[in-house]
Coordinates of C-alpha atoms in Angstrom, one line a residue:
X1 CA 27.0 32.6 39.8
X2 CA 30.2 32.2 38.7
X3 CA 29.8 28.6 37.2
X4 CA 26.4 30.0 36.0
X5 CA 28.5 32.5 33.7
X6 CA 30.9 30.0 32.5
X7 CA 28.3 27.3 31.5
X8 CA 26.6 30.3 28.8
X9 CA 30.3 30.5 27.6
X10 CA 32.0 33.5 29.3
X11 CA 35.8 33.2 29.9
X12 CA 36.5 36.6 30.8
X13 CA 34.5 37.2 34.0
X14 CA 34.4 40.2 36.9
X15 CA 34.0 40.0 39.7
X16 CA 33.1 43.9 42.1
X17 CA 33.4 43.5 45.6
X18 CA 33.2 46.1 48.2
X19 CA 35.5 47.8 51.4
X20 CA 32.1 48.9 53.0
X21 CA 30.1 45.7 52.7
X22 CA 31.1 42.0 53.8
X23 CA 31.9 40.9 50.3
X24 CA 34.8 38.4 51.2
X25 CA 32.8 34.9 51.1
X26 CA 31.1 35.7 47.7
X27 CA 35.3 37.1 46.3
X28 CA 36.5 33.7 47.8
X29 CA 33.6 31.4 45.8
X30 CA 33.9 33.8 42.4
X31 CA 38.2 33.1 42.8
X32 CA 37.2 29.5 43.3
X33 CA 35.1 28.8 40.6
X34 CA 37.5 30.4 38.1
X35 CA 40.8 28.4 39.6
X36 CA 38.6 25.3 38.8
X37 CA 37.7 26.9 35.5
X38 CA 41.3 27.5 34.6
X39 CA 40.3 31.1 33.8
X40 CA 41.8 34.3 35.1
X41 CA 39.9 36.1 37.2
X42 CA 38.9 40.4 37.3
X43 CA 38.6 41.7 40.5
X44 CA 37.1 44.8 41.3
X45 CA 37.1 46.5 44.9
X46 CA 35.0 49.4 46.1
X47 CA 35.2 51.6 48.7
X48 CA 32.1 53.6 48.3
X49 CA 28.8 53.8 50.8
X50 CA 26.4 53.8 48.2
X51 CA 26.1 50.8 46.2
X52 CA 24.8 51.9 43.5
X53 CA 27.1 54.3 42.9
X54 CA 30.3 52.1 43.5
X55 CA 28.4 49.7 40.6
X56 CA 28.5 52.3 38.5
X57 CA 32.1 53.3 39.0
X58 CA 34.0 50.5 39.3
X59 CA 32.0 49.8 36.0
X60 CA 33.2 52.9 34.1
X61 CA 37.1 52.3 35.0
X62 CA 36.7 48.6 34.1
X63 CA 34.3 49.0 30.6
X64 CA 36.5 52.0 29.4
X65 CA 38.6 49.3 28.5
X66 CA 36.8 47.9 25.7
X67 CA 36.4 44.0 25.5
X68 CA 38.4 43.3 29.1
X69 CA 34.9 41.2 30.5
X70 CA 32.3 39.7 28.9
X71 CA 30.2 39.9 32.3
X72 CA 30.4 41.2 36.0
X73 CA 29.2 39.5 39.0
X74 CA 28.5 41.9 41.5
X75 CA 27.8 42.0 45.4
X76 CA 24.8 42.8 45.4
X77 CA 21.8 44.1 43.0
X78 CA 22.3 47.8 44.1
X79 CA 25.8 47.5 42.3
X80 CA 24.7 45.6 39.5
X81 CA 22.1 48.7 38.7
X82 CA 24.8 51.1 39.0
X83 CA 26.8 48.8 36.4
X84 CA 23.9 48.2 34.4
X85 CA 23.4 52.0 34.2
X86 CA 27.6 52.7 33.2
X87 CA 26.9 50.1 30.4
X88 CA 24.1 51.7 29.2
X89 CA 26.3 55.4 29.4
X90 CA 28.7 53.6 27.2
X91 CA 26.8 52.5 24.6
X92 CA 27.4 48.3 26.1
X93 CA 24.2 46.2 25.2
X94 CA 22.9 44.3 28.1
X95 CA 22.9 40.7 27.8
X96 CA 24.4 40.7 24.3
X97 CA 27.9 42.9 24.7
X98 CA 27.8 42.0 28.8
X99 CA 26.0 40.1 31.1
X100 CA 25.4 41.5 34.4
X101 CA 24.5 39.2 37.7
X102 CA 24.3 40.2 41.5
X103 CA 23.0 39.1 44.9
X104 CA 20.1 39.4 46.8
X105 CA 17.1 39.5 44.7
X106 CA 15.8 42.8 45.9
X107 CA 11.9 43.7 44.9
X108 CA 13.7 46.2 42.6
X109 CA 16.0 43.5 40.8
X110 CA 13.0 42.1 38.4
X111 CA 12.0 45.3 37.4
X112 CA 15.4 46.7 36.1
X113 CA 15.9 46.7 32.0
X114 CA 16.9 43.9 31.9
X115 CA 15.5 42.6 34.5
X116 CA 18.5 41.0 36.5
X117 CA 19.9 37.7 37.0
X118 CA 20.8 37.4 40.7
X119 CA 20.9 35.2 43.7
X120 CA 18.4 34.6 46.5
X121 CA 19.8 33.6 50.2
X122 CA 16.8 32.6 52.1
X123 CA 16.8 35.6 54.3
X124 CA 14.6 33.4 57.1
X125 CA 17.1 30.8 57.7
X126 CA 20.0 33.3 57.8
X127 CA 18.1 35.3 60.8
X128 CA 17.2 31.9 61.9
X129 CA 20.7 30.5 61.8
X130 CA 22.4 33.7 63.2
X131 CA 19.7 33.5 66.2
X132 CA 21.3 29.8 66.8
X133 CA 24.6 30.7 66.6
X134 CA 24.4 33.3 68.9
X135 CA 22.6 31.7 71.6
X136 CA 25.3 28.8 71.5
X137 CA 28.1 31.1 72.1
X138 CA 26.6 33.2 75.2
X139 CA 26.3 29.1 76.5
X140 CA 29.9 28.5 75.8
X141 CA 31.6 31.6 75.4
X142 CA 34.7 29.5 75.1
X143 CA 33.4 27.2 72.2
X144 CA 35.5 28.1 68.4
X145 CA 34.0 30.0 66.1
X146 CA 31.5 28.8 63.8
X147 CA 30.4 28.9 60.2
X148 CA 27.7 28.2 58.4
X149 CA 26.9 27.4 55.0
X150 CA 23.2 28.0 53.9
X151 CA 21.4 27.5 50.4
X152 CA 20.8 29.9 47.7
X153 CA 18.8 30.1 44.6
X154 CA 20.1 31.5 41.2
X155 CA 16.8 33.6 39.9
X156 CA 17.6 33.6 36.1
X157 CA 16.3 36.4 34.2
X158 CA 17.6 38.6 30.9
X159 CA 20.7 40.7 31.9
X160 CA 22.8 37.4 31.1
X161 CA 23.3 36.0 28.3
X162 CA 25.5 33.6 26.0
X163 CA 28.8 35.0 25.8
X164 CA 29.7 36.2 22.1
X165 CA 33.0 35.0 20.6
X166 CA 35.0 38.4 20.0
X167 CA 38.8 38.8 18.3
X168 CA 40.2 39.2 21.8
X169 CA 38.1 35.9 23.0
X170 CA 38.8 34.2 20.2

């Protein structure tokens, strides 16, 4: 997602993780992609149970400072409504002030205004996978630990947008 956000032209990119929910894989891609990028990354972290709520949060501290991001990438679509609605509290235009992106591709992700850009993970295969993995270590309870990396599919819809050249971007 993050590459995805550079190639419409955005340099000053967010990413908002969470304490509560296994965010660290998706923080470790989003730091990757801007190292490669050369760009300096935003990092948000929050500690909230409701995701939605901690969207919208995180989102008020970080859009109070006008002009800091041109888009957030967020952990999941619940956090990118809650951002979605503190842009909307602040008067921010959704794609064309700030593009908004998150993970999962919940039912409730196409029908949001804008409907959201996010990312799809092939739910199946990561039960599938998990089912594997688990078998093999109640074989060999000894074996190292495993990862897996599984394919994903960027659903591309209207909360993102090209970024716009601003004094501070300039």
């Amino acid at each position: 997602l993050a590459r995805y956000l550079q190639s419409l032209g955005h340099r000053r990119i967010a990413f908002l993780g969470s304490r509560q929910f296994s965010s660290v894989r998706m923080r470790q891609g989003f730091l990757r992609a801007m190292e490669e990028a050369g760009l300096e990354p935003t990092t948000l972290e929050s500690d909230s149970g409701d995701e939605r709520e901690s969207g919208f949060l995180a989102a008020k501290r970080l859009l109070s400072q006008r002009g800091a991001v041109s888009a957030i990438l967020c952990y999941s679509d619940s956090a990118a409504q809650g951002v979605l609605e503190a842009a909307s509290s602040c008067g921010i235009r959704v794609p064309d002030d700030l593009s908004i992106a998150g993970f999962g591709d919940r039912p409730e992700a196409a029908a949001m205004h804008p409907p959201l850009t996010t990312v799809w993970g092939y739910p199946d295969q990561v039960g599938r996978r998990l089912a594997e993995m688990v078998l093999q270590r109640i074989a060999d309870p000894t074996a190292p630990p495993r990862s897996a990396v599984l394919p994903t599919r960027l659903i591309r819809r209207a909360s993102c947008g090209p970024a716009v050249a601003t004094p501070a971007s300039l």
